[in-house]
Short mmCIF file of C-alpha atoms in Angstrom, two decimals:
data_model
loop_
_atom_site.label_atom_id
_atom_site.label_comp_id
_atom_site.label_asym_id
_atom_site.label_seq_id
_atom_site.Cartn_x
_atom_site.Cartn_y
_atom_site.Cartn_z
CA MET A 1 111.28 120.10 128.58
CA ALA A 2 111.52 123.87 129.31
CA GLY A 3 112.85 124.81 132.71
CA GLY A 4 114.13 121.39 133.12
CA GLN A 5 110.95 120.21 135.29
CA GLN A 6 110.30 116.59 133.58
CA LEU A 7 109.99 114.37 136.58
CA GLN A 8 112.79 111.59 136.58
CA VAL A 9 110.39 108.77 136.99
CA LEU A 10 108.26 110.24 133.87
CA ASN A 11 111.49 110.39 131.91
CA ALA A 12 112.59 106.80 132.94
CA LEU A 13 109.50 105.58 131.63
CA ASP A 14 109.96 107.50 128.39
CA VAL A 15 113.50 106.11 127.63
CA ALA A 16 112.87 102.69 128.99
CA LYS A 17 113.86 99.74 126.74
CA THR A 18 111.24 97.57 125.58
CA GLN A 19 110.85 95.10 128.76
CA TRP A 20 108.66 92.09 129.73
CA TYR A 21 106.11 94.61 131.46
CA HIS A 22 105.20 96.20 128.23
CA PHE A 23 104.18 93.15 126.80
CA THR A 24 102.12 92.11 130.08
CA ALA A 25 100.42 95.60 129.87
CA ILE A 26 99.78 94.93 126.01
CA VAL A 27 98.22 91.44 127.09
CA ILE A 28 96.16 92.80 129.90
CA ALA A 29 94.73 95.58 128.34
CA GLY A 30 94.34 93.96 124.89
CA MET A 31 92.57 90.93 126.47
CA GLY A 32 90.04 93.76 127.47
CA PHE A 33 90.11 94.82 123.74
CA PHE A 34 89.57 91.03 122.37
CA THR A 35 86.66 90.63 124.59
CA ASP A 36 85.20 94.31 123.61
CA ALA A 37 85.18 93.30 119.98
CA TYR A 38 83.85 89.72 120.50
CA ASP A 39 80.95 91.19 122.41
CA LEU A 40 79.99 94.08 119.99
CA PHE A 41 80.28 92.11 116.63
CA CYS A 42 78.89 88.72 117.62
CA ILE A 43 75.76 89.85 117.35
CA SER A 44 75.43 90.16 113.85
CA LEU A 45 76.38 86.49 113.54
CA VAL A 46 73.06 85.57 115.24
CA THR A 47 70.20 88.35 114.40
CA LYS A 48 69.22 86.38 111.22
CA LEU A 49 68.86 83.17 113.50
CA LEU A 50 66.77 85.17 116.09
CA GLY A 51 64.52 86.30 113.50
CA ARG A 52 64.04 82.47 112.73
CA ILE A 53 63.42 81.20 115.99
CA TYR A 54 61.26 83.98 117.67
CA TYR A 55 59.58 85.75 114.53
CA PHE A 56 58.44 82.65 112.27
CA LYS A 57 55.20 84.03 110.40
CA GLY A 58 54.84 80.46 108.65
CA ASP A 59 55.56 82.36 105.12
CA PRO A 60 56.55 79.25 102.47
CA THR A 61 59.10 81.59 100.87
CA LYS A 62 60.82 83.75 103.50
CA PRO A 63 61.99 82.64 106.79
CA GLY A 64 61.15 84.58 109.93
CA SER A 65 63.18 88.14 110.50
CA LEU A 66 63.30 90.51 113.35
CA PRO A 67 60.86 93.45 112.45
CA PRO A 68 62.79 96.83 112.05
CA ASN A 69 62.54 98.35 115.44
CA VAL A 70 63.78 94.99 117.07
CA SER A 71 66.65 94.57 114.63
CA ALA A 72 67.78 98.20 115.08
CA ALA A 73 67.64 97.74 119.18
CA VAL A 74 69.51 94.60 119.02
CA ASN A 75 72.29 95.83 116.81
CA GLY A 76 72.47 99.08 118.19
CA VAL A 77 71.68 99.02 121.85
CA ALA A 78 75.22 98.06 122.96
CA PHE A 79 76.63 100.83 121.53
CA CYS A 80 74.20 103.54 123.31
CA GLY A 81 75.62 101.63 126.30
CA THR A 82 79.21 101.71 125.06
CA LEU A 83 78.87 105.64 124.56
CA THR A 84 77.52 106.34 127.94
CA GLY A 85 80.27 103.95 129.66
CA GLN A 86 82.91 105.74 127.54
CA LEU A 87 81.73 109.17 128.83
CA PHE A 88 81.31 107.86 132.60
CA PHE A 89 84.59 105.82 132.88
CA GLY A 90 86.51 108.28 131.27
CA TRP A 91 85.53 110.84 133.60
CA LEU A 92 85.82 108.26 136.40
CA GLY A 93 89.29 107.07 135.27
CA ASP A 94 90.91 110.65 135.83
CA LYS A 95 88.88 111.21 139.28
CA MET A 96 89.51 107.80 140.81
CA GLY A 97 92.64 106.60 138.97
CA ARG A 98 93.30 104.23 136.09
CA LYS A 99 93.14 100.91 138.14
CA LYS A 100 90.58 101.22 140.03
CA VAL A 101 88.00 101.47 137.59
CA TYR A 102 89.59 99.07 135.26
CA GLY A 103 88.69 96.29 137.41
CA MET A 104 85.00 97.55 137.15
CA THR A 105 84.62 97.80 134.18
CA LEU A 106 85.76 93.92 133.24
CA MET A 107 83.27 92.84 136.07
CA VAL A 108 80.41 94.48 134.07
CA MET A 109 81.47 92.76 130.91
CA VAL A 110 81.93 89.42 132.64
CA ILE A 111 78.58 89.38 134.07
CA CYS A 112 76.61 90.98 131.29
CA SER A 113 78.28 88.74 128.54
CA ILE A 114 76.62 85.61 130.51
CA ALA A 115 73.31 87.22 131.35
CA SER A 116 72.88 88.54 127.49
CA GLY A 117 72.86 84.58 126.49
CA LEU A 118 69.97 84.13 129.47
CA SER A 119 66.35 85.28 129.18
CA PHE A 120 63.26 85.65 131.07
CA GLY A 121 60.76 83.46 129.51
CA ASP A 122 60.83 82.02 126.03
CA ASP A 123 58.44 84.43 124.08
CA PRO A 124 59.80 86.97 121.74
CA LYS A 125 59.32 90.07 123.46
CA ALA A 126 60.59 88.61 126.98
CA VAL A 127 63.58 87.39 124.89
CA ILE A 128 64.34 90.60 123.02
CA THR A 129 63.73 92.86 125.87
CA THR A 130 66.15 90.76 128.33
CA LEU A 131 68.91 90.65 125.54
CA CYS A 132 68.42 94.43 124.75
CA PHE A 133 68.68 95.10 128.74
CA PHE A 134 71.85 92.97 129.05
CA ARG A 135 73.67 94.26 125.95
CA PHE A 136 73.06 97.78 127.10
CA TRP A 137 75.12 97.32 130.27
CA LEU A 138 77.36 95.06 128.40
CA GLY A 139 78.07 98.04 126.25
CA PHE A 140 78.35 100.12 129.25
CA GLY A 141 81.34 98.25 130.65
CA ILE A 142 82.95 97.91 127.27
CA GLY A 143 82.88 101.59 127.09
CA GLY A 144 84.97 102.17 129.99
CA ASP A 145 87.40 99.97 128.43
CA TYR A 146 88.38 102.38 125.56
CA PRO A 147 89.67 105.29 127.48
CA LEU A 148 91.37 103.30 130.40
CA SER A 149 93.08 100.79 128.06
CA ALA A 150 94.53 103.56 125.94
CA THR A 151 95.47 105.78 128.71
CA ILE A 152 97.20 102.91 130.61
CA MET A 153 99.17 101.85 127.60
CA SER A 154 100.11 105.42 126.89
CA GLU A 155 101.20 106.22 130.31
CA TYR A 156 103.24 102.67 130.47
CA ALA A 157 104.98 103.00 127.28
CA ASN A 158 108.23 104.68 126.06
CA LYS A 159 108.07 107.43 123.84
CA LYS A 160 109.87 105.62 120.93
CA THR A 161 107.45 102.67 120.96
CA ARG A 162 104.39 104.36 122.45
CA GLY A 163 102.54 104.03 119.30
CA ALA A 164 103.14 100.52 118.39
CA PHE A 165 102.06 99.69 122.07
CA ILE A 166 98.85 101.18 122.09
CA ALA A 167 98.21 100.06 118.42
CA ALA A 168 98.82 96.59 119.58
CA VAL A 169 96.09 96.77 122.36
CA PHE A 170 93.67 97.87 119.58
CA ALA A 171 94.85 95.15 117.39
CA MET A 172 93.25 92.74 119.63
CA GLN A 173 90.18 93.83 118.31
CA GLY A 174 90.70 92.34 115.09
CA PHE A 175 91.40 89.00 116.92
CA GLY A 176 88.09 89.49 119.11
CA ILE A 177 86.28 89.92 115.52
CA LEU A 178 88.01 86.83 114.27
CA ALA A 179 87.27 84.49 117.49
CA GLY A 180 83.47 85.85 117.15
CA GLY A 181 83.61 84.13 113.63
CA MET A 182 85.42 81.24 114.71
CA VAL A 183 83.16 80.49 117.55
CA ALA A 184 80.19 80.77 115.70
CA ILE A 185 81.59 78.41 112.86
CA ILE A 186 82.47 75.70 115.68
CA VAL A 187 79.08 75.82 117.30
CA SER A 188 76.96 75.94 114.35
CA ALA A 189 78.89 73.09 112.70
CA SER A 190 78.28 71.13 115.89
CA PHE A 191 74.77 71.62 115.96
CA LYS A 192 74.64 71.10 112.20
CA ALA A 193 76.21 67.74 112.11
CA LYS A 194 73.89 66.83 115.24
CA TYR A 195 70.69 68.02 113.65
CA ASP A 196 70.82 67.63 109.96
CA VAL A 197 67.38 69.19 109.10
CA PRO A 198 65.85 70.30 105.69
CA ASN A 199 66.12 73.77 104.36
CA TYR A 200 63.47 76.42 104.92
CA VAL A 201 61.76 75.99 101.27
CA THR A 202 61.42 72.26 101.72
CA ASN A 203 60.19 72.40 105.24
CA PRO A 204 59.77 75.94 106.83
CA ALA A 205 58.78 74.75 110.30
CA GLY A 206 61.32 71.71 110.59
CA SER A 207 64.16 73.73 109.12
CA THR A 208 64.73 75.55 112.77
CA VAL A 209 65.09 72.96 115.25
CA PRO A 210 64.04 73.71 119.11
CA GLN A 211 67.96 73.36 120.02
CA ALA A 212 69.00 76.32 117.71
CA ASP A 213 67.88 78.30 120.48
CA TYR A 214 71.27 77.23 122.25
CA VAL A 215 73.69 78.40 119.38
CA TRP A 216 73.10 82.11 119.86
CA ARG A 217 73.20 81.96 123.45
CA ILE A 218 76.59 79.84 123.49
CA ILE A 219 78.17 82.44 120.91
CA LEU A 220 76.90 85.35 123.16
CA MET A 221 78.12 84.09 126.59
CA PHE A 222 81.45 82.84 125.25
CA GLY A 223 82.44 86.33 125.40
CA ALA A 224 82.85 86.30 129.49
CA ILE A 225 85.61 83.61 129.31
CA PRO A 226 88.66 85.92 128.03
CA ALA A 227 87.31 88.88 130.26
CA GLY A 228 87.29 86.71 133.48
CA MET A 229 90.59 85.37 132.58
CA THR A 230 92.31 88.77 132.68
CA TYR A 231 90.79 90.15 135.92
CA TYR A 232 93.03 89.05 138.44
CA TRP A 233 95.96 90.32 136.04
CA ARG A 234 94.30 93.76 135.66
CA MET A 235 94.19 93.90 139.71
CA LYS A 236 97.70 93.24 140.09
CA MET A 237 99.05 96.18 137.76
CA PRO A 238 100.37 99.24 139.66
CA GLU A 239 98.63 102.34 139.17
CA THR A 240 100.18 104.52 136.33
CA ALA A 241 103.07 106.74 137.44
CA ARG A 242 101.75 109.71 135.63
CA TYR A 243 98.53 109.43 137.23
CA THR A 244 100.11 108.99 141.02
CA ALA A 245 102.53 111.87 140.32
CA LEU A 246 100.84 114.40 137.97
CA VAL A 247 97.09 113.88 139.37
CA ALA A 248 97.47 112.18 142.84
CA LYS A 249 100.14 114.04 143.48
CA ASN A 250 102.04 111.27 145.35
CA ALA A 251 106.01 111.35 143.92
CA LYS A 252 106.82 108.86 146.57
CA GLN A 253 104.48 106.12 145.55
CA ALA A 254 105.22 106.67 141.86
CA ALA A 255 108.54 106.33 142.44
CA ALA A 256 108.39 103.28 144.45
CA ASP A 257 105.78 101.54 141.64
CA MET A 258 107.97 102.44 138.72
CA THR A 259 111.27 101.42 140.71
CA LYS A 260 109.58 97.85 140.80
CA VAL A 261 108.16 97.86 137.40
CA LEU A 262 111.63 99.14 135.65
CA GLN A 263 113.80 97.46 137.99
CA VAL A 264 115.95 100.70 138.37
CA GLU A 265 116.42 103.25 141.33
CA ILE A 266 114.28 106.04 141.13
CA GLU A 267 113.97 109.44 143.09
CA ALA A 268 111.04 110.62 144.40
CA GLU A 269 110.63 114.35 143.59
CA GLN A 270 107.86 115.67 145.78
CA GLU A 271 108.84 119.03 145.68
CA LYS A 272 108.95 119.23 141.86
CA VAL A 273 105.48 117.49 141.70
CA GLU A 274 104.15 120.18 143.76
CA LYS A 275 105.61 122.97 141.64
CA ILE A 276 104.10 121.10 138.77
CA THR A 277 100.88 120.50 139.76
CA THR A 278 100.36 124.23 141.37
CA THR A 279 101.66 125.99 138.29
CA SER A 280 98.50 128.17 137.21
CA THR A 281 98.70 127.08 133.57
CA ASN A 282 98.33 123.20 134.62
CA ASN A 283 95.07 124.08 136.83
CA PHE A 284 92.83 124.62 133.99
CA GLY A 285 89.71 122.73 133.62
CA LEU A 286 87.64 121.13 130.51
CA PHE A 287 85.47 124.13 130.10
CA SER A 288 88.02 126.42 130.35
CA LYS A 289 89.49 129.29 128.11
CA GLU A 290 93.09 127.62 128.40
CA PHE A 291 91.74 124.25 127.52
CA LEU A 292 90.02 125.46 124.44
CA ARG A 293 92.98 127.61 123.69
CA ARG A 294 95.25 124.94 123.98
CA HIS A 295 93.32 121.95 122.95
CA GLY A 296 90.22 122.94 121.76
CA LEU A 297 91.09 122.15 118.28
CA HIS A 298 92.78 118.94 118.99
CA LEU A 299 89.37 117.78 120.68
CA VAL A 300 87.16 118.68 117.62
CA GLY A 301 89.90 116.85 115.58
CA THR A 302 89.74 113.67 117.51
CA THR A 303 86.08 113.58 117.84
CA THR A 304 84.84 114.47 114.55
CA THR A 305 87.56 111.70 112.88
CA TRP A 306 86.06 108.91 115.19
CA PHE A 307 82.49 110.22 114.45
CA LEU A 308 83.09 109.94 110.69
CA LEU A 309 85.20 106.82 110.75
CA ASP A 310 82.72 104.82 112.82
CA ILE A 311 79.66 105.70 110.69
CA ALA A 312 81.59 103.44 107.76
CA PHE A 313 83.20 101.05 109.81
CA TYR A 314 80.52 100.15 111.85
CA SER A 315 77.80 99.81 108.83
CA GLN A 316 80.33 97.47 107.11
CA ASN A 317 80.94 95.47 110.12
CA LEU A 318 77.35 95.03 111.34
CA PHE A 319 75.84 94.48 108.16
CA GLN A 320 78.60 92.58 106.07
CA LYS A 321 75.50 89.51 106.24
CA ASP A 322 73.08 91.93 104.33
CA ILE A 323 75.90 92.97 101.93
CA PHE A 324 77.03 89.59 100.99
CA SER A 325 73.68 88.32 100.63
CA ALA A 326 72.73 91.35 98.32
CA ILE A 327 75.55 90.47 96.07
CA GLY A 328 74.69 86.82 96.17
CA TRP A 329 77.76 85.65 98.20
CA ILE A 330 75.80 84.12 100.89
CA PRO A 331 72.73 81.84 99.25
CA GLY A 332 69.23 82.73 99.49
CA ALA A 333 67.88 82.57 103.18
CA GLY A 334 65.30 80.05 101.75
CA THR A 335 67.91 77.31 100.57
CA MET A 336 69.32 76.94 104.15
CA ASN A 337 68.13 75.74 107.70
CA ALA A 338 68.66 77.98 110.46
CA ILE A 339 71.93 76.71 111.49
CA GLU A 340 73.46 76.39 108.43
CA GLU A 341 72.78 79.98 107.95
CA VAL A 342 74.53 80.99 110.96
CA PHE A 343 77.54 78.87 109.66
CA ARG A 344 77.56 80.56 106.06
CA ILE A 345 77.31 84.07 107.75
CA ALA A 346 80.26 83.24 110.08
CA LYS A 347 82.42 81.76 107.61
CA ALA A 348 82.21 84.90 105.19
CA GLN A 349 82.76 87.27 108.17
CA THR A 350 85.65 85.07 109.61
CA LEU A 351 87.13 85.27 105.97
CA ILE A 352 87.23 89.24 105.55
CA ALA A 353 88.59 89.47 109.10
CA LEU A 354 91.27 86.93 108.37
CA CYS A 355 92.09 88.53 104.96
CA SER A 356 91.91 92.20 106.04
CA THR A 357 90.79 93.10 109.24
CA VAL A 358 93.59 91.56 111.27
CA PRO A 359 96.49 92.19 109.03
CA GLY A 360 95.25 96.04 108.75
CA TYR A 361 95.73 96.28 112.32
CA TRP A 362 99.14 94.86 112.35
CA PHE A 363 100.24 96.98 109.76
CA THR A 364 99.49 100.15 111.83
CA VAL A 365 101.56 98.28 114.83
CA ALA A 366 104.53 97.87 112.65
CA LEU A 367 104.85 101.38 110.93
CA ILE A 368 103.13 103.91 113.17
CA ASP A 369 106.26 104.90 114.99
CA ARG A 370 107.74 105.30 111.82
CA ILE A 371 105.54 106.71 109.37
CA GLY A 372 103.44 108.79 112.23
CA ARG A 373 100.12 109.05 113.15
CA PHE A 374 98.69 111.78 111.03
CA THR A 375 100.27 110.16 107.84
CA ILE A 376 98.40 106.71 108.42
CA GLN A 377 95.29 108.23 109.27
CA ALA A 378 95.19 110.46 106.07
CA MET A 379 96.05 107.48 103.80
CA GLY A 380 93.74 105.32 105.58
CA PHE A 381 90.76 107.70 105.07
CA PHE A 382 91.92 108.51 101.57
CA PHE A 383 91.86 104.68 100.41
CA MET A 384 88.56 104.20 102.03
CA THR A 385 87.29 106.80 100.32
CA VAL A 386 88.56 105.64 96.93
CA PHE A 387 87.19 101.88 97.52
CA MET A 388 84.16 102.81 98.73
CA PHE A 389 83.52 105.00 95.54
CA ALA A 390 84.76 102.18 93.31
CA LEU A 391 81.91 99.69 95.08
CA ALA A 392 79.40 102.51 94.72
CA ILE A 393 79.56 104.28 91.47
CA PRO A 394 79.74 100.69 89.37
CA TYR A 395 77.52 98.71 92.00
CA ASN A 396 75.41 97.10 89.42
CA HIS A 397 78.63 95.37 87.85
CA TRP A 398 79.40 94.03 91.03
CA THR A 399 76.20 92.48 91.49
CA LYS A 400 76.70 90.20 88.41
CA HIS A 401 77.50 86.72 89.13
CA ASP A 402 80.84 86.70 87.67
CA ASN A 403 82.13 89.75 89.43
CA ARG A 404 81.36 88.88 93.04
CA ILE A 405 84.90 87.85 93.97
CA GLY A 406 86.16 91.53 92.77
CA PHE A 407 83.40 93.30 94.98
CA VAL A 408 84.51 90.99 98.02
CA ILE A 409 87.94 91.95 97.28
CA MET A 410 87.36 95.66 97.02
CA TYR A 411 84.77 95.53 100.26
CA ALA A 412 88.15 93.66 102.15
CA LEU A 413 90.58 96.59 101.07
CA THR A 414 88.23 99.19 102.44
CA PHE A 415 88.49 97.27 106.04
CA PHE A 416 92.44 96.85 105.64
CA PHE A 417 92.69 100.50 105.07
CA ALA A 418 90.27 101.26 108.00
CA ASN A 419 92.40 99.16 110.26
CA PHE A 420 95.70 100.26 108.37
CA GLY A 421 94.34 103.88 109.02
CA PRO A 422 92.22 105.71 111.15
CA ASN A 423 90.22 102.86 112.96
CA SER A 424 93.59 102.50 114.96
CA THR A 425 94.95 106.15 115.06
CA THR A 426 91.63 107.51 116.33
CA PHE A 427 92.17 105.42 119.38
CA ILE A 428 95.80 105.97 119.75
CA VAL A 429 95.96 109.99 119.24
CA PRO A 430 93.41 111.04 122.20
CA ALA A 431 95.70 108.88 124.64
CA GLU A 432 98.70 111.28 123.78
CA ILE A 433 97.83 114.65 123.24
CA PHE A 434 95.87 115.79 126.44
CA PRO A 435 96.94 116.56 129.86
CA ALA A 436 97.10 113.63 132.32
CA ARG A 437 94.31 115.09 134.83
CA LEU A 438 91.97 115.33 131.68
CA ARG A 439 93.42 112.37 129.37
CA SER A 440 91.07 109.70 130.14
CA THR A 441 88.04 112.13 130.18
CA CYS A 442 89.14 113.52 126.71
CA HIS A 443 89.88 109.85 125.30
CA GLY A 444 86.16 108.93 126.54
CA ILE A 445 84.77 112.29 124.90
CA SER A 446 86.49 111.48 121.64
CA ALA A 447 85.44 107.67 121.77
CA ALA A 448 81.82 108.53 122.45
CA ALA A 449 81.63 110.58 119.41
CA GLY A 450 82.89 107.48 117.59
CA LYS A 451 80.27 105.70 119.44
CA ALA A 452 77.52 108.11 118.01
CA GLY A 453 78.95 107.60 114.89
CA ALA A 454 78.62 104.00 115.21
CA ILE A 455 74.85 104.68 116.25
CA ILE A 456 74.21 106.22 112.96
CA GLY A 457 75.88 103.29 111.23
CA ALA A 458 73.87 100.67 113.00
CA PHE A 459 70.58 102.48 112.67
CA GLY A 460 70.78 104.32 109.60
CA PHE A 461 72.65 101.62 107.40
CA LEU A 462 69.79 99.37 108.16
CA TYR A 463 67.09 101.45 107.01
CA ALA A 464 69.01 102.99 104.15
CA ALA A 465 70.38 99.98 102.64
CA GLN A 466 66.74 99.02 101.68
CA ASN A 467 65.64 98.61 98.29
CA LYS A 468 63.90 101.70 96.66
CA ASP A 469 61.28 99.72 95.42
CA LYS A 470 59.04 98.95 98.39
CA GLY A 471 58.04 95.52 97.15
CA LYS A 472 61.50 94.49 97.35
CA THR A 473 62.26 95.54 100.73
CA ASP A 474 62.62 93.33 104.00
CA PRO A 475 59.66 92.45 105.87
CA GLY A 476 58.29 95.81 107.65
CA TYR A 477 60.87 98.00 106.38
CA PRO A 478 60.20 101.23 104.30
CA ALA A 479 61.97 101.85 101.11
CA GLY A 480 65.44 102.93 101.35
CA ILE A 481 68.01 104.57 99.03
CA GLY A 482 69.48 101.02 98.12
CA VAL A 483 72.76 99.49 98.87
CA LYS A 484 74.42 101.52 96.19
CA ASN A 485 73.62 104.95 97.66
CA ALA A 486 74.33 104.03 100.88
CA LEU A 487 77.78 103.15 99.96
CA LEU A 488 78.21 106.52 98.26
CA VAL A 489 77.05 108.05 101.75
CA LEU A 490 79.91 105.90 103.53
CA GLY A 491 82.49 107.22 100.71
CA VAL A 492 81.27 110.93 101.48
CA SER A 493 81.78 110.33 105.35
CA ASN A 494 85.45 108.97 104.66
CA LEU A 495 86.33 111.93 102.57
CA LEU A 496 85.04 114.24 105.53
CA GLY A 497 87.42 112.33 107.88
CA LEU A 498 90.38 112.72 105.79
CA LEU A 499 89.61 116.98 105.95
CA PHE A 500 89.22 116.82 109.45
CA THR A 501 92.25 114.68 110.04
CA PHE A 502 94.14 118.17 109.59
CA LEU A 503 93.38 119.38 113.21
CA VAL A 504 94.74 116.53 114.72
CA PRO A 505 98.56 116.80 115.85
CA GLU A 506 101.55 114.42 115.31
CA SER A 507 102.70 112.66 118.59
CA LYS A 508 105.14 110.43 116.88
CA GLY A 509 108.63 110.44 119.08
CA LYS A 510 107.31 112.95 121.70
CA SER A 511 106.71 112.57 125.57
CA LEU A 512 103.07 112.98 126.76
CA GLU A 513 104.44 115.97 128.68
CA GLU A 514 105.85 117.28 125.52
CA MET A 515 102.59 117.09 123.95
CA SER A 516 100.21 118.39 126.78
CA ARG A 517 102.90 121.20 127.33
CA GLU A 518 101.98 120.24 131.53
CA THR A 519 105.41 120.18 132.70
CA GLU A 520 106.49 123.37 131.17
CA GLU A 521 107.01 126.80 133.38
CA GLU A 522 106.18 129.16 130.22
CA ASP A 523 102.68 130.42 130.04
CA GLU A 524 103.11 131.08 126.23
CA ILE A 525 102.23 128.15 123.95
CA PRO A 526 103.87 128.58 120.89
CA VAL A 527 101.58 128.81 117.59
CA SER A 528 103.24 125.55 116.52
CA ALA A 529 101.63 123.63 119.12
CA ARG A 530 98.08 124.60 117.83
CA THR A 531 98.25 123.99 114.31
CA VAL A 532 98.51 121.36 111.83
CA PRO A 533 100.84 118.20 111.92
CA VAL A 534 104.57 118.63 110.97
#
């Protein structure tokens, strides 16, 4: 560090060997992400069931389905809440401290997980309105988890394995998606065994038993359990030393907290803290020329790459069931009863999660501190582009019965390279490259840009993927551009993500203060700090 200003407490964190507290922090922060993913993605498992229960029209060939506006709201409302929560709690995390806000987000998630499985009345409008209301606020709580989990983990970690630790927190998202599928399989299989009824074509009214209404409620409410289990441990975590020293300016408290955590004696350097935090070069705000000069391009890079990634990632995740139905991997709805359809959808999504989503996350954990963030992100976007175009261009070939397995493998590979790629790195990098007093805010802004992409993916793909022939669209939908063209659009989105990756700096092996330059005395920032990764 220039001028030798690095604080002893921060240096001790940077060089600390991997210890038990690292793993404790990963589990505590990771369980939040496990719950986030479970809550965000479990809705896609039950939307077809909601359509059958509440929008049954008596058509002898087609089961009830959610009208377009209702389907868009049910699928996308949580993302609207998440975007709002990321901005609000990201800002609050820098104002009040990471720990105080961390408990708030968890309580919102627990309460709203339970409430989203309840409803005011049993008519369609009341059920869907209640569901959307509580899923918005569930998303709001989940939104806070993004900047806070990433920031807490980055500020606790050492510089040698920081990438792996933050990636491990985010990798719990894979287990959350997997758990959603498994819970849906267990619940639907249990109800299916108890209520073995004929398929829709044989008996339209009898194919959906009244008890099916409990299936989606149980699946949604289960998300409260892992969140509730970690509340106590979140409250026991001390505030991060970087926040306490560099933002709250309390060197004594930072030294005392980390002495306890690291089990080494650390000197409180109040004088040095005062000097660092009062330096004019470290007092710039988010909307200042100095921030624009130092981190403007970085913020453009983190926001655009996350935005472009999430258009593709959430489109694929939320509408797997529609894509699998389009290629015939899931049988026609009329050949199944309502509960069996939930079982089949959950089985297909669990298989994809198990074979590609989860391994992709852990490849990132294993390799990120060896090959770097930039390489993994660029490689991930590149292969996502390749596989998306490989699915889209010969799409008619993949829809033939004999080629379905090939389609599923290629589709799974796009998930693998999303997670061994930008889906992990876009979460990690914003927690490493911005100053401590703006870190949570900038991560929240980057994550919110991602959720804006997810909203486009959730709402846009639903309409875009509809058949070009109006007679073959889902009930109530206008003609779209078809699955083939929708996949081509996602391929272009991935290609743009690759290009914007060149705005994001490499943070491998560097301390957080080295990346943000907030403990340097010199006002002049070298050109290399503002250019592409080395």
